[in-house]
Structures are given as structure tokens and as C-alpha cells.
PDB file of C-alpha atoms in Angstrom:
ATOM      1  CA  SER A   2     -18.476  -1.675  24.064  1.00 74.00           C
ATOM      2  CA  ALA A   3     -16.353  -3.814  25.916  1.00 78.00           C
ATOM      3  CA  THR A   4     -15.495  -3.837  29.446  1.00 85.00           C
ATOM      4  CA  GLY A   5     -13.365  -4.807  32.292  1.00 87.00           C
ATOM      5  CA  LEU A   6     -10.504  -7.327  31.685  1.00 84.00           C
ATOM      6  CA  VAL A   7     -11.828  -7.604  28.089  1.00 83.00           C
ATOM      7  CA  LYS A   8     -11.786  -3.886  27.368  1.00 80.00           C
ATOM      8  CA  THR A   9      -8.101  -3.485  28.813  1.00 84.00           C
ATOM      9  CA  LYS A  10      -6.524  -5.986  26.901  1.00 80.00           C
ATOM     10  CA  ALA A  11      -7.995  -4.843  23.720  1.00 76.00           C
ATOM     11  CA  GLU A  12      -6.871  -1.395  24.494  1.00 76.00           C
ATOM     12  CA  LYS A  13      -3.402  -2.574  25.264  1.00 78.00           C
ATOM     13  CA  ARG A  14      -3.182  -4.221  21.875  1.00 74.00           C
ATOM     14  CA  LEU A  15      -4.188  -1.009  20.041  1.00 69.00           C
ATOM     15  CA  ASP A  16      -1.541   0.581  21.992  1.00 70.00           C
ATOM     16  CA  ILE A  17       0.776  -2.051  20.786  1.00 70.00           C
ATOM     17  CA  LEU A  18      -0.108  -2.002  17.512  1.00 65.00           C
ATOM     18  CA  HIS A  19       0.019   1.924  17.241  1.00 60.00           C
ATOM     19  CA  LYS A  20       3.639   1.993  18.494  1.00 63.00           C
ATOM     20  CA  ARG A  21       4.541  -0.769  15.974  1.00 62.00           C
ATOM     21  CA  ALA A  22       3.104   1.221  13.347  1.00 58.00           C
ATOM     22  CA  LEU A  23       5.075   4.815  14.186  1.00 57.00           C
ATOM     23  CA  THR A  24       8.074   2.997  14.463  1.00 67.00           C
ATOM     24  CA  GLN A  25       8.599   0.118  12.314  1.00 78.00           C
ATOM     25  CA  GLY A  26       5.816   0.563   9.977  1.00 88.00           C
ATOM     26  CA  LEU A  27       3.032  -2.227   7.990  1.00 90.00           C
ATOM     27  CA  GLU A  28       5.310  -3.899   5.336  1.00 93.00           C
ATOM     28  CA  ILE A  29       5.307  -6.448   2.638  1.00 95.00           C
ATOM     29  CA  LEU A  30       8.109  -7.565   0.468  1.00 96.00           C
ATOM     30  CA  LEU A  31       6.453  -8.837  -2.928  1.00 97.00           C
ATOM     31  CA  GLY A  32       7.706 -11.949  -5.068  1.00 94.00           C
ATOM     32  CA  ALA A  33       7.218 -15.517  -5.599  1.00 91.00           C
ATOM     33  CA  LYS A  34       7.071 -15.791  -1.849  1.00 90.00           C
ATOM     34  CA  THR A  35       5.661 -12.592  -0.189  1.00 89.00           C
ATOM     35  CA  ASP A  36       6.607 -11.580   3.211  1.00 91.00           C
ATOM     36  CA  SER A  37       3.949  -9.466   5.352  1.00 90.00           C
ATOM     37  CA  ARG A  38       3.662  -7.436   8.242  1.00 88.00           C
ATOM     38  CA  GLY A  39       0.689  -5.858   8.414  1.00 88.00           C
ATOM     39  CA  VAL A  40      -0.245  -5.302   4.247  1.00 94.00           C
ATOM     40  CA  VAL A  41      -1.626  -8.419   2.195  1.00 95.00           C
ATOM     41  CA  VAL A  42      -2.290  -8.035  -1.569  1.00 95.00           C
ATOM     42  CA  ALA A  43      -5.674  -8.250  -2.393  1.00 93.00           C
ATOM     43  CA  GLU A  44      -6.662  -9.938  -5.780  1.00 87.00           C
ATOM     44  CA  CYS A  45      -8.556  -8.267  -7.943  1.00 87.00           C
ATOM     45  CA  GLY A  46     -10.342  -8.578 -11.639  1.00 83.00           C
ATOM     46  CA  ASP A  47      -8.456  -5.248 -12.519  1.00 85.00           C
ATOM     47  CA  GLY A  48      -5.462  -6.190 -10.644  1.00 83.00           C
ATOM     48  CA  LEU A  49      -3.829  -9.022 -12.534  1.00 85.00           C
ATOM     49  CA  TYR A  50      -0.010  -9.293 -11.757  1.00 90.00           C
ATOM     50  CA  GLU A  51       2.644 -12.223 -11.687  1.00 92.00           C
ATOM     51  CA  ALA A  52       5.738 -12.788  -9.341  1.00 96.00           C
ATOM     52  CA  ALA A  53       9.446 -11.836 -11.113  1.00 95.00           C
ATOM     53  CA  ILE A  54      12.839 -11.589 -10.534  1.00 95.00           C
ATOM     54  CA  VAL A  55      14.156  -8.165 -11.782  1.00 93.00           C
ATOM     55  CA  SER A  56      17.539  -6.529 -11.324  1.00 89.00           C
ATOM     56  CA  GLY A  57      18.077  -8.947  -8.306  1.00 91.00           C
ATOM     57  CA  LYS A  58      15.110  -8.324  -6.439  1.00 95.00           C
ATOM     58  CA  SER A  59      11.713 -10.361  -6.242  1.00 96.00           C
ATOM     59  CA  CYS A  60       8.710  -8.164  -7.199  1.00 97.00           C
ATOM     60  CA  LEU A  61       5.493  -8.417  -8.417  1.00 96.00           C
ATOM     61  CA  LYS A  62       4.628  -7.128 -12.087  1.00 93.00           C
ATOM     62  CA  LEU A  63       1.164  -5.837 -13.329  1.00 88.00           C
ATOM     63  CA  ILE A  64       0.376  -7.828 -16.202  1.00 80.00           C
ATOM     64  CA  ARG A  65      -0.230  -5.711 -19.639  1.00 68.00           C
ATOM     65  CA  ASN A  66      -3.914  -5.219 -20.380  1.00 61.00           C
ATOM     66  CA  THR A  67      -4.887  -5.500 -23.868  1.00 58.00           C
ATOM     67  CA  GLY A  68      -7.943  -3.101 -23.500  1.00 59.00           C
ATOM     68  CA  PRO A  69      -7.712   0.699 -22.511  1.00 58.00           C
ATOM     69  CA  ASN A  70      -8.650   0.385 -18.902  1.00 63.00           C
ATOM     70  CA  SER A  71      -5.930   1.116 -15.723  1.00 66.00           C
ATOM     71  CA  ARG A  72      -4.376  -1.416 -14.206  1.00 86.00           C
ATOM     72  CA  TYR A  73      -4.092  -1.813 -10.268  1.00 92.00           C
ATOM     73  CA  LEU A  74      -2.424  -3.588  -7.412  1.00 95.00           C
ATOM     74  CA  TYR A  75      -4.151  -3.316  -4.500  1.00 96.00           C
ATOM     75  CA  PHE A  76      -3.350  -3.617  -0.501  1.00 97.00           C
ATOM     76  CA  HIS A  77      -5.320  -4.346   2.196  1.00 96.00           C
ATOM     77  CA  ILE A  78      -3.975  -3.464   5.904  1.00 93.00           C
ATOM     78  CA  THR A  79      -4.745  -6.324   8.226  1.00 89.00           C
ATOM     79  CA  GLU A  80      -4.612  -4.776  11.456  1.00 79.00           C
ATOM     80  CA  SER A  81      -8.106  -2.766  13.216  1.00 75.00           C
ATOM     81  CA  TRP A  82      -7.206   0.742  11.755  1.00 75.00           C
ATOM     82  CA  GLN A  83      -7.980   3.379  14.009  1.00 74.00           C
ATOM     83  CA  GLU A  84      -9.390   6.756  12.998  1.00 76.00           C
ATOM     84  CA  THR A  85      -6.686   8.965  15.104  1.00 77.00           C
ATOM     85  CA  TRP A  86      -3.989   7.108  12.959  1.00 78.00           C
ATOM     86  CA  ARG A  87      -3.026   9.473  10.745  1.00 84.00           C
ATOM     87  CA  PRO A  88      -1.427  10.880   8.649  1.00 92.00           C
ATOM     88  CA  VAL A  89       0.355   8.252   6.877  1.00 93.00           C
ATOM     89  CA  GLU A  90       3.230   7.757   4.531  1.00 95.00           C
ATOM     90  CA  ILE A  91       3.171   4.933   2.039  1.00 97.00           C
ATOM     91  CA  ASP A  92       6.740   4.395   0.536  1.00 98.00           C
ATOM     92  CA  VAL A  93       6.642   2.293  -2.598  1.00 98.00           C
ATOM     93  CA  GLU A  94      10.038   0.470  -3.871  1.00 98.00           C
ATOM     94  CA  TYR A  95       9.800   0.092  -7.773  1.00 97.00           C
ATOM     95  CA  LEU A  96      11.550  -0.017 -10.805  1.00 96.00           C
ATOM     96  CA  ASP A  97      12.252   2.505 -12.864  1.00 94.00           C
ATOM     97  CA  ASP A  98      11.671   1.613 -16.744  1.00 90.00           C
ATOM     98  CA  GLY A  99       8.868   1.243 -19.021  1.00 83.00           C
ATOM     99  CA  GLY A 100       7.987   5.163 -19.625  1.00 86.00           C
ATOM    100  CA  GLY A 101       4.832   6.867 -17.856  1.00 89.00           C
ATOM    101  CA  ALA A 102       3.595   7.165 -14.512  1.00 93.00           C
ATOM    102  CA  PHE A 103       2.019   5.767 -11.732  1.00 95.00           C
ATOM    103  CA  ASP A 104      -0.126   7.165  -8.841  1.00 96.00           C
ATOM    104  CA  LEU A 105      -1.802   5.749  -5.340  1.00 98.00           C
ATOM    105  CA  GLU A 106      -5.864   5.857  -4.456  1.00 97.00           C
ATOM    106  CA  PHE A 107      -6.771   4.948  -1.368  1.00 97.00           C
ATOM    107  CA  ASP A 108      -9.742   4.521   1.034  1.00 96.00           C
ATOM    108  CA  ALA A 109     -10.120   8.270   2.800  1.00 96.00           C
ATOM    109  CA  VAL A 110     -12.156   9.835   5.436  1.00 94.00           C
ATOM    110  CA  SER A 111     -14.067  11.711   2.948  1.00 95.00           C
ATOM    111  CA  GLY A 112     -14.470   8.677   0.788  1.00 95.00           C
ATOM    112  CA  PRO A 113     -12.976   5.817  -1.004  1.00 96.00           C
ATOM    113  CA  TYR A 114     -10.778   5.993  -4.036  1.00 97.00           C
ATOM    114  CA  LYS A 115      -8.970   9.549  -2.987  1.00 98.00           C
ATOM    115  CA  ASN A 116      -6.185  10.012  -5.245  1.00 97.00           C
ATOM    116  CA  THR A 117      -2.685  11.295  -3.437  1.00 98.00           C
ATOM    117  CA  GLY A 118      -2.473  13.908  -6.175  1.00 97.00           C
ATOM    118  CA  LYS A 119       1.598  12.503  -6.782  1.00 97.00           C
ATOM    119  CA  SER A 120       2.331  11.030  -9.968  1.00 96.00           C
ATOM    120  CA  VAL A 121       5.805   9.410 -10.308  1.00 96.00           C
ATOM    121  CA  PRO A 122       6.808   9.311 -13.712  1.00 94.00           C
ATOM    122  CA  LEU A 123       8.681   6.171 -15.041  1.00 93.00           C
ATOM    123  CA  GLY A 124      11.979   6.639 -16.911  1.00 90.00           C
ATOM    124  CA  SER A 125      14.475   3.875 -18.626  1.00 85.00           C
ATOM    125  CA  GLY A 126      17.008   3.814 -15.896  1.00 83.00           C
ATOM    126  CA  LYS A 127      15.886  -0.230 -14.817  1.00 89.00           C
ATOM    127  CA  SER A 128      17.121   1.139 -11.318  1.00 94.00           C
ATOM    128  CA  TRP A 129      14.974   0.240  -8.055  1.00 97.00           C
ATOM    129  CA  LYS A 130      13.625   3.742  -6.204  1.00 97.00           C
ATOM    130  CA  THR A 131      11.435   4.565  -3.682  1.00 98.00           C
ATOM    131  CA  ALA A 132       8.390   6.604  -3.920  1.00 98.00           C
ATOM    132  CA  THR A 133       6.814   8.265  -1.144  1.00 98.00           C
ATOM    133  CA  PHE A 134       3.021   9.511  -0.723  1.00 98.00           C
ATOM    134  CA  GLN A 135       1.358  11.463   1.714  1.00 97.00           C
ATOM    135  CA  LEU A 136      -1.990  10.569   3.066  1.00 96.00           C
ATOM    136  CA  PRO A 137      -3.589  13.025   5.080  1.00 95.00           C
ATOM    137  CA  ASP A 138      -6.359  11.403   6.193  1.00 94.00           C
ATOM    138  CA  PRO A 139      -6.573   7.975   5.636  1.00 95.00           C
ATOM    139  CA  ALA A 140      -9.766   5.725   6.725  1.00 93.00           C
ATOM    140  CA  PHE A 141      -8.698   2.082   5.338  1.00 92.00           C
ATOM    141  CA  HIS A 142     -12.152   0.544   6.103  1.00 93.00           C
ATOM    142  CA  GLY A 143     -11.632  -1.386   3.069  1.00 94.00           C
ATOM    143  CA  ARG A 144     -14.581   0.280   0.642  1.00 96.00           C
ATOM    144  CA  LEU A 145     -11.903  -0.070  -2.496  1.00 97.00           C
ATOM    145  CA  ASN A 146     -12.404  -3.395  -4.903  1.00 94.00           C
ATOM    146  CA  ALA A 147     -11.724  -6.741  -3.120  1.00 94.00           C
ATOM    147  CA  GLY A 148     -11.964  -5.146   0.024  1.00 95.00           C
ATOM    148  CA  ALA A 149      -8.839  -3.350  -0.581  1.00 97.00           C
ATOM    149  CA  ASP A 150      -7.502  -0.099   1.206  1.00 96.00           C
ATOM    150  CA  PHE A 151      -4.889   1.309  -1.356  1.00 97.00           C
ATOM    151  CA  ARG A 152      -3.846   0.838  -4.760  1.00 97.00           C
ATOM    152  CA  LEU A 153      -0.824   1.564  -7.123  1.00 96.00           C
ATOM    153  CA  ARG A 154      -2.281   2.541 -10.462  1.00 94.00           C
ATOM    154  CA  ARG A 155      -0.716   2.406 -13.931  1.00 90.00           C
ATOM    155  CA  GLY A 156      -2.896   4.023 -16.565  1.00 76.00           C
ATOM    156  CA  ASP A 157      -1.150   3.681 -19.758  1.00 73.00           C
ATOM    157  CA  GLY A 158      -0.858  -0.135 -19.760  1.00 64.00           C
ATOM    158  CA  GLY A 159       2.827   0.006 -19.506  1.00 77.00           C
ATOM    159  CA  ASP A 160       4.825  -2.277 -17.028  1.00 83.00           C
ATOM    160  CA  LEU A 161       4.991  -1.654 -12.960  1.00 92.00           C
ATOM    161  CA  TRP A 162       7.290  -3.637 -10.941  1.00 95.00           C
ATOM    162  CA  VAL A 163       7.103  -3.391  -7.158  1.00 97.00           C
ATOM    163  CA  HIS A 164       9.068  -4.808  -4.822  1.00 98.00           C
ATOM    164  CA  ARG A 165       8.508  -3.454  -1.307  1.00 98.00           C
ATOM    165  CA  VAL A 166       5.212  -1.526   0.337  1.00 98.00           C
ATOM    166  CA  LEU A 167       5.583   0.196   3.674  1.00 96.00           C
ATOM    167  CA  VAL A 168       3.193   2.121   5.900  1.00 94.00           C
ATOM    168  CA  ARG A 169       4.078   4.305   8.412  1.00 91.00           C
ATOM    169  CA  LEU A 170       2.224   6.865  10.629  1.00 88.00           C
ATOM    170  CA  VAL A 171       3.812  10.075  10.614  1.00 87.00           C
ATOM    171  CA  ALA A 172       4.689  11.117  13.808  1.00 75.00           C
ATOM    172  CA  ARG A 173       2.897  14.495  14.958  1.00 66.00           C
TER     173      ARG A 173
END
């Protein structure tokens, strides 16, 4: 609803953000000290974690549940998300260890908690790997718990270590 110079400045800022999201992506490096560029961890009661260093990399480790509930690592996009910014890919750098699997749920145009349909199996290699998730219709309106836009889900009570998350627009 802005007009004049305010509208021009807002449109220019959105254009800059869009170009950055296309070329560099929005990223967070996790650990005792996080390094964030447009993505932050959102704290929530069903997403408890602790900082760790594993195989030479700083990371966050989901704390084991004592109950049957799934565990989550929640993320929030700090930039104003525009409806036309889709599709999106999310890269997750994780430690391939512990057995079981993890997946990703996100705030979609059709509603919150949409699953990407991809499950990433965890082996026993103790090596760092990257999984890429495709999100065709992200809305990122903060409708997940703690105002988050997407979350990693580990449903079997095992460990999950995450070093880096990168959100980027897919060029059309």
C-alpha cells in the first residue's frame, strides 16, 4: 500500500533479496556459535538440541527423546518471503550416522506441515553428507510451531547432527 519513494525503496529491497536468494541462497551454519544469513533456528519444546563438534565440524545435535514422540529442528526465514519465490531447494548437511532416517516438513501454500515426500536414510558411515529437498510451493508464513517455516523431523528417537542448512530459489 506504500506509494512514491517508500514504495520504490521497498521494491528495490525486495529485488535485492530475490537476487541474493537466487544466487547465494539463505544459509545457517550451526554449532555453539551460529553463522546466519537469512535463516535462524526456532526454539520449541519438541525441538530440543545441543551444540556439538563431530568429525571436525560444529553442529547441532537433536537431544534424544525418552518418549515415543518425533523430534524436530525448526528453522525460520528472517527475510520477507514473497509468494512468487518458488520453487525452492533446501540443502541439509548432516552426519550419516545412527541408522533410521529424517525428513523435512514445511509451511506450504496448501497449509503448514507439508512433507516433501523424501526420507533420508542414515547409515553408519560417520561422514558428512548433503541431502537436497525440493519444495515446489513454499509459503513460509511462520505457521509451524515457534513461528518456524520448515523443520527437520527425526521420528525414531535416534540421533541427528546437522552442520549447515541452505535455502535457495530454483531458477526458472
